[in-house]
Every structure is written in structure tokens, then in C-alpha cells.
């Protein structure tokens, strides 16, 4: 029988929220982004770098296959989406610039900002609310470098725009595997990002979770969730030799979503209790009942 969600606080840093090297973000105001350049004397910056180096040293084709085998059985626990959202609130995310605000505040801020701009697209509101829900893996001893941070495909040459660059993969065995270390690696030209084996993360897990539990969120919402951390592609401009025409549409959706996800800042904290009835109706509409995680 699947276990209940465990009562175990997790300290988790999400480096994808801290370090944005892509030119796309160069014109952001200085107060919108924290400076996470390399600094040996700064414990936060070192923690970010350590997280990424662990990720880049350990995430291989074989490891991703192992994680998919482990998590895509969906036998870890059973819970409603609302209960999982509340549980996620117990994560201590040391990467959040507003560390005194619970994670659920960011979820509601993201959803509400989307709702303001897209009032008639309720599936988009729900997508904003649940987009980080895959981080529940952290309650089951999954290391944070397999849960948070930017994503990238395995099985081909590491892109220059990946955070910390190809040098950070020097201890990864796939770096030296001729099957995987060429431009195309194990893929065909323009095979489509759907056919890439992505590094394991909360993005891919939540996407697969929604498919497994027969969510009716439209395809564009599922892709927003699946690729919102794939910054080397949607912000860095890499992997165009593997993408296809459909991916150009997906790129538009992901870029639109990330306007709301990346550094959602608002002085106004949403009245979460007042908003729950609206979002509970959306959960019931698109991903109802007790789900398998």
C-alpha cells in the first residue's frame, strides 16, 4: 500500500531561482534578481554552485533511467492535489529571496498573476498553482540536485548555456562516452524535444504524474510544466538542432508561463484561504480526487 505523505521537513535550495546567466534576463532591473556569481566566501553562492556541480557530475543517461523506473511507478503515496500543495509548504526553500514567505505563497502569486492577465483560461491558473508540485519527491530522500534547478537533455553534448557550463560536467562519465558526447549523441537531427531524455527533476515528474492520473489540463499547460526549467533551450537558445516545428509552439507557451514563474514578486500576499474555493474547483475540474504519486 502506498505510504501517506511523511511529516519530514526538508531544506531545499532551488538554484534555478537564483542564477540566470542567459542574455534574455540581462535587462531585468537590478532589484529583481539576486547576484549569484561565484564567490568562495559567500555560503549561499557556494551552496548553489555545489548543488549544480553535484547535479552535473551525477546526472547520466543511466541515472535518469533509474529515476524514471523509481518514480514512474507512482507508488510512493496517495493524496489529493490540495493536500500535496499544503505538504509542499513544509519545504524550507533556502533559495527563495523572500525566505519568510511559505512556498504556497509563490504558488498562489504565480497563479493569481496569470489569472489577472488570462482571466478566461482557468487551466492556466491551475498550471501556475501546481507547477512546482513535483518537488514532493524531496520528502522521499531524493537529493535536491535531482529535484530542483535547471534541466537539460542527457545523451548528447552539454550545451554552453547550461549553468556553470560544460566544465561543471568534468566528473560526469557521460562526458567521455563517445555515444553521448557529440552534438547529436543518441538523437536524430530535429527529433523534437519530446524525444529527448531530460535530466530528472520536478518538471518531468509532475508532467508524468499528470498523465498517469489522467489530468485534463490542455497539452500546452502540460508542456509549460514539463519544460519550465529547461532554460538552456527556452532562454539560452541551445538545442535548436534537436527541436522541430512543433517545439516552436511549445516555446511560445513556456516563455509565456515563465513571465509569471521567474521571480514572481508582489508586496501583496494573496488571501490564500479566500482563494482556495476557486482553485479547489479547478483541481476538481482538471485533476480530481485522490491521486497516485
PDB file of C-alpha atoms in Angstrom:
ATOM      1  CA  UNK A   1       0.000   0.000   0.000  1.00  0.00           C
ATOM      2  CA  UNK A   2       1.273   3.460  -0.834  1.00  0.00           C
ATOM      3  CA  UNK A   3       2.525   5.447   2.128  1.00  0.00           C
ATOM      4  CA  UNK A   4       0.949   8.629   3.433  1.00  0.00           C
ATOM      5  CA  UNK A   5       2.879  11.838   2.930  1.00  0.00           C
ATOM      6  CA  UNK A   6       5.593  11.814   5.583  1.00  0.00           C
ATOM      7  CA  UNK A   7       5.966  14.589   8.145  1.00  0.00           C
ATOM      8  CA  UNK A   8       9.551  15.419   7.442  1.00  0.00           C
ATOM      9  CA  UNK A   9      10.765  18.988   6.841  1.00  0.00           C
ATOM     10  CA  UNK A  10      13.259  19.337   4.026  1.00  0.00           C
ATOM     11  CA  UNK A  11      15.719  22.136   3.499  1.00  0.00           C
ATOM     12  CA  UNK A  12      15.837  22.686  -0.229  1.00  0.00           C
ATOM     13  CA  UNK A  13      17.604  25.219  -2.378  1.00  0.00           C
ATOM     14  CA  UNK A  14      16.357  25.704  -5.922  1.00  0.00           C
ATOM     15  CA  UNK A  15      19.230  27.123  -7.920  1.00  0.00           C
ATOM     16  CA  UNK A  16      17.050  27.723 -10.957  1.00  0.00           C
ATOM     17  CA  UNK A  17      15.536  30.566  -8.962  1.00  0.00           C
ATOM     18  CA  UNK A  18      18.918  32.079  -8.183  1.00  0.00           C
ATOM     19  CA  UNK A  19      21.264  32.004 -11.106  1.00  0.00           C
ATOM     20  CA  UNK A  20      20.210  33.237 -14.509  1.00  0.00           C
ATOM     21  CA  UNK A  21      23.132  33.539 -16.950  1.00  0.00           C
ATOM     22  CA  UNK A  22      21.146  33.880 -20.154  1.00  0.00           C
ATOM     23  CA  UNK A  23      21.192  37.167 -22.097  1.00  0.00           C
ATOM     24  CA  UNK A  24      17.369  37.044 -22.072  1.00  0.00           C
ATOM     25  CA  UNK A  25      17.429  38.284 -18.498  1.00  0.00           C
ATOM     26  CA  UNK A  26      20.134  40.928 -18.838  1.00  0.00           C
ATOM     27  CA  UNK A  27      17.670  43.806 -18.999  1.00  0.00           C
ATOM     28  CA  UNK A  28      15.955  42.973 -15.724  1.00  0.00           C
ATOM     29  CA  UNK A  29      16.140  45.681 -13.042  1.00  0.00           C
ATOM     30  CA  UNK A  30      18.882  45.158 -10.509  1.00  0.00           C
ATOM     31  CA  UNK A  31      16.466  44.667  -7.637  1.00  0.00           C
ATOM     32  CA  UNK A  32      14.606  41.898  -9.461  1.00  0.00           C
ATOM     33  CA  UNK A  33      17.468  39.398  -9.347  1.00  0.00           C
ATOM     34  CA  UNK A  34      19.983  38.478  -6.698  1.00  0.00           C
ATOM     35  CA  UNK A  35      23.632  38.242  -7.609  1.00  0.00           C
ATOM     36  CA  UNK A  36      24.789  34.631  -7.642  1.00  0.00           C
ATOM     37  CA  UNK A  37      28.155  34.912  -9.287  1.00  0.00           C
ATOM     38  CA  UNK A  38      30.899  32.647  -7.956  1.00  0.00           C
ATOM     39  CA  UNK A  39      32.214  33.799  -4.580  1.00  0.00           C
ATOM     40  CA  UNK A  40      34.051  31.330  -2.355  1.00  0.00           C
ATOM     41  CA  UNK A  41      33.361  33.473   0.695  1.00  0.00           C
ATOM     42  CA  UNK A  42      29.597  33.580   0.219  1.00  0.00           C
ATOM     43  CA  UNK A  43      27.902  30.455   1.634  1.00  0.00           C
ATOM     44  CA  UNK A  44      24.735  30.897  -0.449  1.00  0.00           C
ATOM     45  CA  UNK A  45      26.641  31.246  -3.711  1.00  0.00           C
ATOM     46  CA  UNK A  46      28.775  28.259  -2.782  1.00  0.00           C
ATOM     47  CA  UNK A  47      25.692  26.220  -1.960  1.00  0.00           C
ATOM     48  CA  UNK A  48      24.231  26.997  -5.377  1.00  0.00           C
ATOM     49  CA  UNK A  49      27.453  26.055  -7.132  1.00  0.00           C
ATOM     50  CA  UNK A  50      27.788  22.862  -5.105  1.00  0.00           C
ATOM     51  CA  UNK A  51      24.216  21.849  -5.978  1.00  0.00           C
ATOM     52  CA  UNK A  52      24.857  22.277  -9.680  1.00  0.00           C
ATOM     53  CA  UNK A  53      28.226  20.530  -9.633  1.00  0.00           C
ATOM     54  CA  UNK A  54      26.644  17.554  -7.872  1.00  0.00           C
ATOM     55  CA  UNK A  55      23.870  17.540 -10.466  1.00  0.00           C
ATOM     56  CA  UNK A  56      26.247  17.822 -13.388  1.00  0.00           C
ATOM     57  CA  UNK A  57      28.580  15.154 -12.015  1.00  0.00           C
ATOM     58  CA  UNK A  58      25.874  12.602 -11.311  1.00  0.00           C
ATOM     59  CA  UNK A  59      23.072  13.023 -13.839  1.00  0.00           C
ATOM     60  CA  UNK A  60      23.807  10.493 -16.573  1.00  0.00           C
ATOM     61  CA  UNK A  61      21.688   8.573 -19.061  1.00  0.00           C
ATOM     62  CA  UNK A  62      21.722   5.571 -16.736  1.00  0.00           C
ATOM     63  CA  UNK A  63      20.772   7.599 -13.659  1.00  0.00           C
ATOM     64  CA  UNK A  64      17.825   9.243 -15.432  1.00  0.00           C
ATOM     65  CA  UNK A  65      16.564   5.804 -16.466  1.00  0.00           C
ATOM     66  CA  UNK A  66      16.883   4.636 -12.843  1.00  0.00           C
ATOM     67  CA  UNK A  67      14.929   7.626 -11.553  1.00  0.00           C
ATOM     68  CA  UNK A  68      12.195   7.110 -14.111  1.00  0.00           C
ATOM     69  CA  UNK A  69      11.952   3.466 -13.076  1.00  0.00           C
ATOM     70  CA  UNK A  70      11.699   4.503  -9.429  1.00  0.00           C
ATOM     71  CA  UNK A  71       9.228   7.376  -9.683  1.00  0.00           C
ATOM     72  CA  UNK A  72       7.016   6.463 -12.621  1.00  0.00           C
ATOM     73  CA  UNK A  73       5.513   3.568 -10.704  1.00  0.00           C
ATOM     74  CA  UNK A  74       3.607   6.234  -8.722  1.00  0.00           C
ATOM     75  CA  UNK A  75       3.598   4.084  -5.610  1.00  0.00           C
ATOM     76  CA  UNK A  76       5.061   6.462  -3.025  1.00  0.00           C
ATOM     77  CA  UNK A  77       1.893   7.939  -1.557  1.00  0.00           C
ATOM     78  CA  UNK A  78      -1.703   8.860  -2.298  1.00  0.00           C
ATOM     79  CA  UNK A  79      -3.095  12.341  -1.785  1.00  0.00           C
ATOM     80  CA  UNK A  80      -5.262  14.996  -3.367  1.00  0.00           C
ATOM     81  CA  UNK A  81      -3.526  17.813  -5.203  1.00  0.00           C
ATOM     82  CA  UNK A  82      -4.615  20.228  -2.480  1.00  0.00           C
ATOM     83  CA  UNK A  83      -3.110  18.061   0.256  1.00  0.00           C
ATOM     84  CA  UNK A  84       0.145  17.785  -1.705  1.00  0.00           C
ATOM     85  CA  UNK A  85       0.266  21.560  -2.161  1.00  0.00           C
ATOM     86  CA  UNK A  86      -0.160  22.048   1.559  1.00  0.00           C
ATOM     87  CA  UNK A  87       2.501  19.436   2.239  1.00  0.00           C
ATOM     88  CA  UNK A  88       4.924  21.167  -0.110  1.00  0.00           C
ATOM     89  CA  UNK A  89       4.662  24.140   2.196  1.00  0.00           C
ATOM     90  CA  UNK A  90       6.803  22.264   4.711  1.00  0.00           C
ATOM     91  CA  UNK A  91       9.808  22.500   2.395  1.00  0.00           C
ATOM     92  CA  UNK A  92      12.299  25.084   3.561  1.00  0.00           C
ATOM     93  CA  UNK A  93      13.482  26.588   0.290  1.00  0.00           C
ATOM     94  CA  UNK A  94      16.664  28.451   1.108  1.00  0.00           C
ATOM     95  CA  UNK A  95      16.837  29.796  -2.445  1.00  0.00           C
ATOM     96  CA  UNK A  96      13.735  31.947  -2.132  1.00  0.00           C
ATOM     97  CA  UNK A  97      14.626  35.662  -1.936  1.00  0.00           C
ATOM     98  CA  UNK A  98      11.586  36.039   0.357  1.00  0.00           C
ATOM     99  CA  UNK A  99      12.610  33.304   2.763  1.00  0.00           C
ATOM    100  CA  UNK A 100       9.985  34.308   5.314  1.00  0.00           C
ATOM    101  CA  UNK A 101       7.170  33.502   2.878  1.00  0.00           C
ATOM    102  CA  UNK A 102       5.923  29.923   2.555  1.00  0.00           C
ATOM    103  CA  UNK A 103       6.250  28.174  -0.793  1.00  0.00           C
ATOM    104  CA  UNK A 104       2.497  28.170  -1.186  1.00  0.00           C
ATOM    105  CA  UNK A 105       2.551  31.969  -1.373  1.00  0.00           C
ATOM    106  CA  UNK A 106       4.681  31.814  -4.532  1.00  0.00           C
ATOM    107  CA  UNK A 107       2.285  29.250  -5.993  1.00  0.00           C
ATOM    108  CA  UNK A 108      -0.733  31.487  -5.396  1.00  0.00           C
ATOM    109  CA  UNK A 109       1.087  34.638  -6.508  1.00  0.00           C
ATOM    110  CA  UNK A 110       2.031  32.945  -9.770  1.00  0.00           C
ATOM    111  CA  UNK A 111      -1.493  31.640 -10.306  1.00  0.00           C
ATOM    112  CA  UNK A 112      -3.137  34.958  -9.473  1.00  0.00           C
ATOM    113  CA  UNK A 113      -0.872  36.975 -11.754  1.00  0.00           C
ATOM    114  CA  UNK A 114      -1.693  34.572 -14.579  1.00  0.00           C
ATOM    115  CA  UNK A 115      -5.385  34.912 -13.707  1.00  0.00           C
ATOM    116  CA  UNK A 116      -5.159  38.704 -13.972  1.00  0.00           C
ATOM    117  CA  UNK A 117      -3.687  38.569 -17.480  1.00  0.00           C
ATOM    118  CA  UNK A 118      -5.583  35.490 -18.723  1.00  0.00           C
ATOM    119  CA  UNK A 119      -8.936  35.589 -16.890  1.00  0.00           C
ATOM    120  CA  UNK A 120     -10.695  33.154 -19.220  1.00  0.00           C
ATOM    121  CA  UNK A 121      -8.038  30.414 -19.210  1.00  0.00           C
ATOM    122  CA  UNK A 122      -8.693  28.634 -15.941  1.00  0.00           C
ATOM    123  CA  UNK A 123      -6.389  25.730 -16.858  1.00  0.00           C
ATOM    124  CA  UNK A 124      -3.547  28.288 -16.988  1.00  0.00           C
ATOM    125  CA  UNK A 125      -4.403  29.495 -13.469  1.00  0.00           C
ATOM    126  CA  UNK A 126      -4.176  25.929 -12.171  1.00  0.00           C
ATOM    127  CA  UNK A 127      -0.924  25.334 -14.068  1.00  0.00           C
ATOM    128  CA  UNK A 128       0.597  28.284 -12.224  1.00  0.00           C
ATOM    129  CA  UNK A 129      -0.593  26.953  -8.897  1.00  0.00           C
ATOM    130  CA  UNK A 130       0.797  23.424  -9.256  1.00  0.00           C
ATOM    131  CA  UNK A 131       3.906  23.933 -11.434  1.00  0.00           C
ATOM    132  CA  UNK A 132       6.390  23.183  -8.624  1.00  0.00           C
ATOM    133  CA  UNK A 133       4.392  20.360  -7.059  1.00  0.00           C
ATOM    134  CA  UNK A 134       6.847  17.737  -8.294  1.00  0.00           C
ATOM    135  CA  UNK A 135       9.182  18.856  -5.522  1.00  0.00           C
ATOM    136  CA  UNK A 136       7.286  16.499  -3.203  1.00  0.00           C
ATOM    137  CA  UNK A 137       9.952  13.976  -4.264  1.00  0.00           C
ATOM    138  CA  UNK A 138      12.198  15.662  -1.702  1.00  0.00           C
ATOM    139  CA  UNK A 139      10.133  14.069   1.090  1.00  0.00           C
ATOM    140  CA  UNK A 140      11.294  10.652  -0.085  1.00  0.00           C
ATOM    141  CA  UNK A 141      15.042  11.140   0.269  1.00  0.00           C
ATOM    142  CA  UNK A 142      15.570  12.323  -3.288  1.00  0.00           C
ATOM    143  CA  UNK A 143      18.694  14.529  -3.326  1.00  0.00           C
ATOM    144  CA  UNK A 144      17.935  18.122  -4.182  1.00  0.00           C
ATOM    145  CA  UNK A 145      20.098  18.020  -7.295  1.00  0.00           C
ATOM    146  CA  UNK A 146      17.554  15.511  -8.650  1.00  0.00           C
ATOM    147  CA  UNK A 147      14.589  17.676  -7.703  1.00  0.00           C
ATOM    148  CA  UNK A 148      15.361  21.356  -8.306  1.00  0.00           C
ATOM    149  CA  UNK A 149      17.372  23.503 -10.688  1.00  0.00           C
ATOM    150  CA  UNK A 150      17.597  23.900 -14.436  1.00  0.00           C
ATOM    151  CA  UNK A 151      17.052  20.902 -16.688  1.00  0.00           C
ATOM    152  CA  UNK A 152      18.890  19.692 -19.782  1.00  0.00           C
ATOM    153  CA  UNK A 153      18.915  16.629 -22.018  1.00  0.00           C
ATOM    154  CA  UNK A 154      21.295  13.762 -21.320  1.00  0.00           C
ATOM    155  CA  UNK A 155      22.766  11.618 -24.073  1.00  0.00           C
ATOM    156  CA  UNK A 156      24.329  14.419 -26.122  1.00  0.00           C
ATOM    157  CA  UNK A 157      26.975  17.129 -25.791  1.00  0.00           C
ATOM    158  CA  UNK A 158      26.411  19.518 -22.879  1.00  0.00           C
ATOM    159  CA  UNK A 159      25.266  22.936 -24.092  1.00  0.00           C
ATOM    160  CA  UNK A 160      27.369  26.020 -23.400  1.00  0.00           C
ATOM    161  CA  UNK A 161      24.395  27.832 -21.849  1.00  0.00           C
ATOM    162  CA  UNK A 162      23.891  25.281 -19.059  1.00  0.00           C
ATOM    163  CA  UNK A 163      24.560  26.935 -15.704  1.00  0.00           C
ATOM    164  CA  UNK A 164      28.312  26.783 -14.927  1.00  0.00           C
ATOM    165  CA  UNK A 165      28.964  25.475 -18.430  1.00  0.00           C
ATOM    166  CA  UNK A 166      30.438  22.226 -19.749  1.00  0.00           C
ATOM    167  CA  UNK A 167      33.369  22.480 -17.313  1.00  0.00           C
ATOM    168  CA  UNK A 168      30.981  21.573 -14.493  1.00  0.00           C
ATOM    169  CA  UNK A 169      30.457  18.160 -16.151  1.00  0.00           C
ATOM    170  CA  UNK A 170      34.121  17.153 -15.953  1.00  0.00           C
ATOM    171  CA  UNK A 171      33.357  14.412 -13.411  1.00  0.00           C
ATOM    172  CA  UNK A 172      30.370  13.052 -15.323  1.00  0.00           C
ATOM    173  CA  UNK A 173      31.207   9.746 -17.056  1.00  0.00           C
ATOM    174  CA  UNK A 174      28.905  10.547 -19.989  1.00  0.00           C
ATOM    175  CA  UNK A 175      31.229  13.444 -20.836  1.00  0.00           C
ATOM    176  CA  UNK A 176      33.759  10.866 -22.035  1.00  0.00           C
ATOM    177  CA  UNK A 177      31.333   8.386 -23.614  1.00  0.00           C
ATOM    178  CA  UNK A 178      31.510   8.643 -27.430  1.00  0.00           C
ATOM    179  CA  UNK A 179      27.872   7.538 -27.652  1.00  0.00           C
ATOM    180  CA  UNK A 180      26.797  10.649 -25.767  1.00  0.00           C
ATOM    181  CA  UNK A 181      29.417  13.389 -26.143  1.00  0.00           C
ATOM    182  CA  UNK A 182      28.769  14.521 -29.717  1.00  0.00           C
ATOM    183  CA  UNK A 183      26.453  17.262 -30.989  1.00  0.00           C
ATOM    184  CA  UNK A 184      23.606  14.823 -31.626  1.00  0.00           C
ATOM    185  CA  UNK A 185      24.700  11.995 -29.338  1.00  0.00           C
ATOM    186  CA  UNK A 186      21.975   9.370 -29.213  1.00  0.00           C
ATOM    187  CA  UNK A 187      19.432  11.552 -31.043  1.00  0.00           C
ATOM    188  CA  UNK A 188      18.481  12.308 -34.639  1.00  0.00           C
ATOM    189  CA  UNK A 189      18.550  15.849 -36.048  1.00  0.00           C
ATOM    190  CA  UNK A 190      15.314  17.734 -35.267  1.00  0.00           C
ATOM    191  CA  UNK A 191      13.850  14.739 -33.471  1.00  0.00           C
ATOM    192  CA  UNK A 192      11.814  17.056 -31.233  1.00  0.00           C
ATOM    193  CA  UNK A 193      12.282  17.840 -27.552  1.00  0.00           C
ATOM    194  CA  UNK A 194       9.547  15.328 -26.763  1.00  0.00           C
ATOM    195  CA  UNK A 195      12.062  12.653 -27.751  1.00  0.00           C
ATOM    196  CA  UNK A 196      14.882  13.934 -25.552  1.00  0.00           C
ATOM    197  CA  UNK A 197      15.724  12.151 -22.307  1.00  0.00           C
ATOM    198  CA  UNK A 198      15.698  15.063 -19.863  1.00  0.00           C
ATOM    199  CA  UNK A 199      17.626  15.282 -16.609  1.00  0.00           C
ATOM    200  CA  UNK A 200      15.397  14.075 -13.787  1.00  0.00           C
ATOM    201  CA  UNK A 201      13.595  16.870 -11.960  1.00  0.00           C
ATOM    202  CA  UNK A 202      10.295  18.060 -10.515  1.00  0.00           C
ATOM    203  CA  UNK A 203       9.274  19.220 -14.005  1.00  0.00           C
ATOM    204  CA  UNK A 204       9.352  15.792 -15.648  1.00  0.00           C
ATOM    205  CA  UNK A 205       7.906  14.056 -12.596  1.00  0.00           C
ATOM    206  CA  UNK A 206       4.888  16.371 -12.383  1.00  0.00           C
ATOM    207  CA  UNK A 207       4.302  16.113 -16.134  1.00  0.00           C
ATOM    208  CA  UNK A 208       4.311  12.314 -15.936  1.00  0.00           C
ATOM    209  CA  UNK A 209       2.185  12.427 -12.769  1.00  0.00           C
ATOM    210  CA  UNK A 210      -0.481  14.428 -14.586  1.00  0.00           C
ATOM    211  CA  UNK A 211      -0.522  11.953 -17.472  1.00  0.00           C
ATOM    212  CA  UNK A 212      -0.679   8.975 -15.107  1.00  0.00           C
ATOM    213  CA  UNK A 213      -3.573  10.452 -13.148  1.00  0.00           C
ATOM    214  CA  UNK A 214      -5.425  11.396 -16.349  1.00  0.00           C
ATOM    215  CA  UNK A 215      -5.413  15.137 -15.848  1.00  0.00           C
ATOM    216  CA  UNK A 216      -7.401  17.083 -18.430  1.00  0.00           C
ATOM    217  CA  UNK A 217      -5.128  20.152 -18.346  1.00  0.00           C
ATOM    218  CA  UNK A 218      -4.590  21.069 -22.028  1.00  0.00           C
ATOM    219  CA  UNK A 219      -1.422  19.996 -23.760  1.00  0.00           C
ATOM    220  CA  UNK A 220       0.053  23.495 -23.666  1.00  0.00           C
ATOM    221  CA  UNK A 221      -0.259  23.526 -19.864  1.00  0.00           C
ATOM    222  CA  UNK A 222       1.429  20.135 -19.606  1.00  0.00           C
ATOM    223  CA  UNK A 223       4.326  21.396 -21.712  1.00  0.00           C
ATOM    224  CA  UNK A 224       4.623  24.554 -19.612  1.00  0.00           C
ATOM    225  CA  UNK A 225       5.117  22.308 -16.598  1.00  0.00           C
ATOM    226  CA  UNK A 226       7.436  19.868 -18.360  1.00  0.00           C
ATOM    227  CA  UNK A 227       9.856  22.453 -19.744  1.00  0.00           C
ATOM    228  CA  UNK A 228       9.644  25.499 -17.470  1.00  0.00           C
ATOM    229  CA  UNK A 229      13.123  24.746 -16.075  1.00  0.00           C
ATOM    230  CA  UNK A 230      14.669  23.938 -19.469  1.00  0.00           C
ATOM    231  CA  UNK A 231      16.455  27.296 -19.541  1.00  0.00           C
ATOM    232  CA  UNK A 232      19.284  26.248 -21.901  1.00  0.00           C
ATOM    233  CA  UNK A 233      16.578  25.787 -24.540  1.00  0.00           C
ATOM    234  CA  UNK A 234      13.922  28.428 -23.927  1.00  0.00           C
ATOM    235  CA  UNK A 235      16.271  31.161 -22.674  1.00  0.00           C
ATOM    236  CA  UNK A 236      19.762  30.081 -23.757  1.00  0.00           C
ATOM    237  CA  UNK A 237      18.811  29.302 -27.355  1.00  0.00           C
ATOM    238  CA  UNK A 238      20.563  25.932 -27.413  1.00  0.00           C
ATOM    239  CA  UNK A 239      19.329  22.563 -28.723  1.00  0.00           C
ATOM    240  CA  UNK A 240      17.695  24.101 -31.804  1.00  0.00           C
ATOM    241  CA  UNK A 241      19.399  21.360 -33.839  1.00  0.00           C
ATOM    242  CA  UNK A 242      17.218  18.852 -31.975  1.00  0.00           C
ATOM    243  CA  UNK A 243      13.945  20.792 -31.897  1.00  0.00           C
ATOM    244  CA  UNK A 244      11.284  20.736 -34.596  1.00  0.00           C
ATOM    245  CA  UNK A 245       8.390  22.860 -35.819  1.00  0.00           C
ATOM    246  CA  UNK A 246       6.036  21.803 -33.022  1.00  0.00           C
ATOM    247  CA  UNK A 247       8.631  22.875 -30.481  1.00  0.00           C
ATOM    248  CA  UNK A 248       8.384  26.457 -31.710  1.00  0.00           C
ATOM    249  CA  UNK A 249       4.792  26.490 -30.491  1.00  0.00           C
ATOM    250  CA  UNK A 250       5.796  24.873 -27.209  1.00  0.00           C
ATOM    251  CA  UNK A 251       8.481  27.539 -26.831  1.00  0.00           C
ATOM    252  CA  UNK A 252       5.844  30.277 -27.023  1.00  0.00           C
ATOM    253  CA  UNK A 253       3.793  28.618 -24.289  1.00  0.00           C
ATOM    254  CA  UNK A 254       6.773  28.025 -21.997  1.00  0.00           C
ATOM    255  CA  UNK A 255       8.043  31.574 -22.484  1.00  0.00           C
ATOM    256  CA  UNK A 256       4.616  32.966 -21.643  1.00  0.00           C
ATOM    257  CA  UNK A 257       4.448  30.869 -18.483  1.00  0.00           C
ATOM    258  CA  UNK A 258       7.915  31.821 -17.318  1.00  0.00           C
ATOM    259  CA  UNK A 259       6.999  35.504 -17.277  1.00  0.00           C
ATOM    260  CA  UNK A 260       4.942  34.645 -14.216  1.00  0.00           C
ATOM    261  CA  UNK A 261       7.110  31.963 -12.632  1.00  0.00           C
ATOM    262  CA  UNK A 262      10.549  33.559 -12.637  1.00  0.00           C
ATOM    263  CA  UNK A 263      10.865  35.959  -9.733  1.00  0.00           C
ATOM    264  CA  UNK A 264       7.205  36.460  -9.072  1.00  0.00           C
ATOM    265  CA  UNK A 265       7.402  39.484  -6.791  1.00  0.00           C
ATOM    266  CA  UNK A 266       4.456  41.105  -5.127  1.00  0.00           C
ATOM    267  CA  UNK A 267       4.142  43.101  -1.952  1.00  0.00           C
ATOM    268  CA  UNK A 268       0.609  41.821  -1.669  1.00  0.00           C
ATOM    269  CA  UNK A 269       0.339  38.362  -0.150  1.00  0.00           C
ATOM    270  CA  UNK A 270      -2.750  36.642  -1.541  1.00  0.00           C
ATOM    271  CA  UNK A 271      -5.561  35.740   0.820  1.00  0.00           C
ATOM    272  CA  UNK A 272      -4.999  32.029   0.377  1.00  0.00           C
ATOM    273  CA  UNK A 273      -7.973  30.888   2.451  1.00  0.00           C
ATOM    274  CA  UNK A 274     -10.277  33.112   0.401  1.00  0.00           C
ATOM    275  CA  UNK A 275      -8.793  31.799  -2.864  1.00  0.00           C
ATOM    276  CA  UNK A 276      -8.914  28.082  -2.053  1.00  0.00           C
ATOM    277  CA  UNK A 277     -12.590  27.613  -3.090  1.00  0.00           C
ATOM    278  CA  UNK A 278     -11.826  28.887  -6.604  1.00  0.00           C
ATOM    279  CA  UNK A 279      -8.747  26.706  -7.016  1.00  0.00           C
ATOM    280  CA  UNK A 280     -10.414  23.677  -5.442  1.00  0.00           C
ATOM    281  CA  UNK A 281     -12.984  23.879  -8.229  1.00  0.00           C
ATOM    282  CA  UNK A 282     -10.172  23.927 -10.797  1.00  0.00           C
ATOM    283  CA  UNK A 283      -8.493  20.939  -9.152  1.00  0.00           C
ATOM    284  CA  UNK A 284     -11.819  19.089  -9.209  1.00  0.00           C
ATOM    285  CA  UNK A 285     -12.234  20.019 -12.882  1.00  0.00           C
ATOM    286  CA  UNK A 286      -8.775  19.078 -14.145  1.00  0.00           C
ATOM    287  CA  UNK A 287      -7.173  16.651 -11.685  1.00  0.00           C
ATOM    288  CA  UNK A 288      -9.791  15.444  -9.188  1.00  0.00           C
ATOM    289  CA  UNK A 289      -9.802  13.066  -6.268  1.00  0.00           C
ATOM    290  CA  UNK A 290      -7.043  11.150  -4.557  1.00  0.00           C
ATOM    291  CA  UNK A 291      -4.049  10.786  -6.867  1.00  0.00           C
ATOM    292  CA  UNK A 292      -1.170   8.337  -7.047  1.00  0.00           C
ATOM    293  CA  UNK A 293       2.237   9.959  -6.503  1.00  0.00           C
TER     294      UNK A 293
END
